[in-house]
Coordinates of N, CA, C and O in Angstrom, one line a residue:
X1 N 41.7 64.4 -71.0 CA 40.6 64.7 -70.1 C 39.3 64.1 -70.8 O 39.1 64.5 -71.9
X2 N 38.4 63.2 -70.3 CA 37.6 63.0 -70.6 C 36.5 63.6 -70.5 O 36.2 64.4 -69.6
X3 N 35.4 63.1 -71.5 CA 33.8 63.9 -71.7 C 33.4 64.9 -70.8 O 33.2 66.1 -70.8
X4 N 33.1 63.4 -69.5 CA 32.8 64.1 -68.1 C 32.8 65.2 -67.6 O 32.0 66.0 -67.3
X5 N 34.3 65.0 -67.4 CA 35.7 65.7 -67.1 C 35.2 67.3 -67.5 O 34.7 68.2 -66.8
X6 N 35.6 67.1 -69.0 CA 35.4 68.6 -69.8 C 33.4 69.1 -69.9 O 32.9 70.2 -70.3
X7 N 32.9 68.5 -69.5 CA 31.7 68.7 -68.8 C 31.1 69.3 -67.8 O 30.1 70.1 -67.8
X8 N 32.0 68.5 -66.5 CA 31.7 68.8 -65.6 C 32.2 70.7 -65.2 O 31.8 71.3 -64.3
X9 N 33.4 71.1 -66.2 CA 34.2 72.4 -66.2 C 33.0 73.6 -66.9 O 33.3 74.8 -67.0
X10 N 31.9 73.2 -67.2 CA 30.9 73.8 -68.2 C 30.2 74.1 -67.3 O 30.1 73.1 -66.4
X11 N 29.4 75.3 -66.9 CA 28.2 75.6 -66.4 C 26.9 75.1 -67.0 O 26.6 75.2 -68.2
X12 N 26.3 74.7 -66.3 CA 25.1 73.5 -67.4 C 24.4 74.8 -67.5 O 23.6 74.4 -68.4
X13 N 24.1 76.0 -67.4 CA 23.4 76.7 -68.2 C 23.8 77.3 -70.1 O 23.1 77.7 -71.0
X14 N 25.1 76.9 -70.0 CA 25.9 76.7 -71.3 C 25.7 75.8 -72.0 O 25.9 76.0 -73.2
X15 N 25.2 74.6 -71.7 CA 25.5 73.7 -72.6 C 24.5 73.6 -73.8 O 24.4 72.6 -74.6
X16 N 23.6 74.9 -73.8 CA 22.8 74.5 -75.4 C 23.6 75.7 -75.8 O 23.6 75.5 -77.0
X17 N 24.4 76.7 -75.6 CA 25.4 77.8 -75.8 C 26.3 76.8 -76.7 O 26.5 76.8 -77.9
X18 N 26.7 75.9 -75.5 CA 28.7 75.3 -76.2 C 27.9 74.2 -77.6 O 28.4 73.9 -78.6
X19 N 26.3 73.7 -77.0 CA 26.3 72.5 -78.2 C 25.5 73.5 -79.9 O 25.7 73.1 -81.1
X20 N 24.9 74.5 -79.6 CA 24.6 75.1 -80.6 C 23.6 74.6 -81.3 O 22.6 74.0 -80.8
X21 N 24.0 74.8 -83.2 CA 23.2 73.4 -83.7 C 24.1 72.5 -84.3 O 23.9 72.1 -85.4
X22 N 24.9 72.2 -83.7 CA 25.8 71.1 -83.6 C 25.2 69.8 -83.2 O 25.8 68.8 -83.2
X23 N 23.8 70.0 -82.8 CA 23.6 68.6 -81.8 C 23.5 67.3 -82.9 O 23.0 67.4 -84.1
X24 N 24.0 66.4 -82.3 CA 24.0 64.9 -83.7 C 23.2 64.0 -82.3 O 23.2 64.2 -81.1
X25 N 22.5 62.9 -83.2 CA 22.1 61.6 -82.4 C 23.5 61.3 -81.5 O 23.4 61.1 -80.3
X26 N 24.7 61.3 -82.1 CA 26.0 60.7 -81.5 C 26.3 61.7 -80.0 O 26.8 61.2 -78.9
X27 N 25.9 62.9 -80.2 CA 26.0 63.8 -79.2 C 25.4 63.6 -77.7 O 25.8 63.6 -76.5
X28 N 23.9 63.6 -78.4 CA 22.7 63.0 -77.0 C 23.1 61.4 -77.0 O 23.1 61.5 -75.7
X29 N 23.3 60.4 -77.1 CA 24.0 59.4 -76.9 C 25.3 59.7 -75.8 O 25.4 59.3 -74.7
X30 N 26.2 60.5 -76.5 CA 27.1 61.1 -75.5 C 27.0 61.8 -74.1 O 27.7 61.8 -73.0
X31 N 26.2 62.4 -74.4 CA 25.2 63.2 -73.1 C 24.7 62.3 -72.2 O 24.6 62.4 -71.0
X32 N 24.3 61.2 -72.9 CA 23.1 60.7 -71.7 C 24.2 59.3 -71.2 O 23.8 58.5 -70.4
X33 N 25.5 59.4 -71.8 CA 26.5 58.2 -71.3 C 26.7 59.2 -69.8 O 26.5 58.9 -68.7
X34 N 27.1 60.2 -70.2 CA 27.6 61.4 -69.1 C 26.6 61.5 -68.0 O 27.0 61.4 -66.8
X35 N 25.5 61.6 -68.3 CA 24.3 61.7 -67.5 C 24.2 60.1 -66.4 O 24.1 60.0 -65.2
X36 N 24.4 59.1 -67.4 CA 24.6 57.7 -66.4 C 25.5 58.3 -65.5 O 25.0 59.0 -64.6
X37 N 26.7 58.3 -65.5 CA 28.0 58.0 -64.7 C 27.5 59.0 -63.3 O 27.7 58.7 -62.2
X38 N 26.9 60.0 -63.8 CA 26.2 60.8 -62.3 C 25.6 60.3 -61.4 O 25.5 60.6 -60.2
X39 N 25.1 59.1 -62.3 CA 23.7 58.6 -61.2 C 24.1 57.3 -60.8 O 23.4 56.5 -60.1
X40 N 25.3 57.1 -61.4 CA 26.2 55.7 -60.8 C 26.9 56.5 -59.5 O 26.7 56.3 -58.3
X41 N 27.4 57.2 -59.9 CA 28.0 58.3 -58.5 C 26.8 58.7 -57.5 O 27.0 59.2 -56.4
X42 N 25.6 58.6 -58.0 CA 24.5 59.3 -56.9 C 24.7 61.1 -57.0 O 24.8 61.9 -56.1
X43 N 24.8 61.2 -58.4 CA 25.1 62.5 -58.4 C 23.3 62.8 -59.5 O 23.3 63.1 -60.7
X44 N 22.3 62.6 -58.7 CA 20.8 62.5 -59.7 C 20.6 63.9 -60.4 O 20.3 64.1 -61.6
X45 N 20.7 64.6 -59.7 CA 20.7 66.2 -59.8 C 21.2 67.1 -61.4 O 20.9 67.8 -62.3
X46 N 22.4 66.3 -60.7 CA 23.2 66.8 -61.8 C 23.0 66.0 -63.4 O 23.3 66.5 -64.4
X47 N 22.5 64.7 -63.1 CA 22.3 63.9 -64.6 C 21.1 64.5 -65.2 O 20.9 64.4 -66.4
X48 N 20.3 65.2 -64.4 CA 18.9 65.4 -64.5 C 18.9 66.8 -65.2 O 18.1 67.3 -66.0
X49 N 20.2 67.5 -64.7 CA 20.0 69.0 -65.6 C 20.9 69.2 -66.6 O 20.7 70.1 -67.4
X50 N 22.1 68.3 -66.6 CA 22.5 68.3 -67.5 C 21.7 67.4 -68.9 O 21.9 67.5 -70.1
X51 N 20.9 66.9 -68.4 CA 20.0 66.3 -69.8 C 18.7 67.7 -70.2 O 18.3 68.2 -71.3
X52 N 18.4 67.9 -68.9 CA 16.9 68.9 -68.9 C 17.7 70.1 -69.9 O 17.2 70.5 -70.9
X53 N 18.9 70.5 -69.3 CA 19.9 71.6 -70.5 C 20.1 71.1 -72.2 O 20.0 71.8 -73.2
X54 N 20.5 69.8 -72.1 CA 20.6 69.3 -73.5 C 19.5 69.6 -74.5 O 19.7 70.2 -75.6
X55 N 18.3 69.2 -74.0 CA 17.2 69.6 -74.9 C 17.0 70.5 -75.2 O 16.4 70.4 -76.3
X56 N 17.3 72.3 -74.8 CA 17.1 73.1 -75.1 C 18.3 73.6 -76.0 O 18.5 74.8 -75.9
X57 N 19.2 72.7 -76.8 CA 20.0 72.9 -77.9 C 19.2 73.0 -79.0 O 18.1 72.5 -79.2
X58 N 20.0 74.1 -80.1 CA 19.1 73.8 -81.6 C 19.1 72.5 -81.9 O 19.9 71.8 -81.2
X59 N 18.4 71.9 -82.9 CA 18.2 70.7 -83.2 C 18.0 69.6 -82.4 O 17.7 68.5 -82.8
X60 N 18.1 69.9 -81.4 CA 17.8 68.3 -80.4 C 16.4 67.8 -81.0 O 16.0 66.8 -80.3
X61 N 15.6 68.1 -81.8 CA 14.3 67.5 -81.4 C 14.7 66.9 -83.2 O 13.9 66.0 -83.4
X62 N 15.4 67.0 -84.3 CA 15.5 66.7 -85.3 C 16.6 65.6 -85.2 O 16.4 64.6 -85.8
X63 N 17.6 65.9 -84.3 CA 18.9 64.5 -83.9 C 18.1 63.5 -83.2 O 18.0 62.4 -83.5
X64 N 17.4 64.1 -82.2 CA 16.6 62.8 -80.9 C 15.8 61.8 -82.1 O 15.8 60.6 -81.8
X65 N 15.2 62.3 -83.7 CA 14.6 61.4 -84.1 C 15.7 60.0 -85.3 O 15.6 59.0 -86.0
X66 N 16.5 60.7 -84.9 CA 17.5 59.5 -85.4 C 18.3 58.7 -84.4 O 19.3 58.0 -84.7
X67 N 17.9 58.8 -83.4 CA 18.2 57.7 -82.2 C 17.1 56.3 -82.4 O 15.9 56.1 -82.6
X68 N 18.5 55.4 -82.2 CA 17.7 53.7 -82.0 C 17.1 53.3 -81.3 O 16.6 52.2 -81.4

């Protein structure tokens, strides 16, 4: 089962719940691959809260500064 896949099975109000402070640069990279494929499907909505949810993980603002 892929990313997506086991993503899409998550209530996006969970996902600063499931990511914790777990969050890595590799993670939000991961996220926002997931977030594309939505909006290749015309699924805008859903890429847009699943990222708007990401941020409100611990650490996202400490991982986001080690992105290239």
């Amino acid at each position: 089962m892929g990313s997506k896949m086991i993503l899409d099975e998550v209530s996006l109000d969970q996902i600063p719940v499931m990511v914790s402070n777990k969050t890595t640069d590799h993670m939000i990279v991961n996220f926002a691959h997931i977030a594309q494929s939505h909006i290749e499907s015309s699924e805008f909505e859903r890429a847009f809260l699943i990222l708007q949810h990401l941020v409100r993980a611990q650490r996202f603002d400490m991982a986001a500064t080690f992105l290239s």
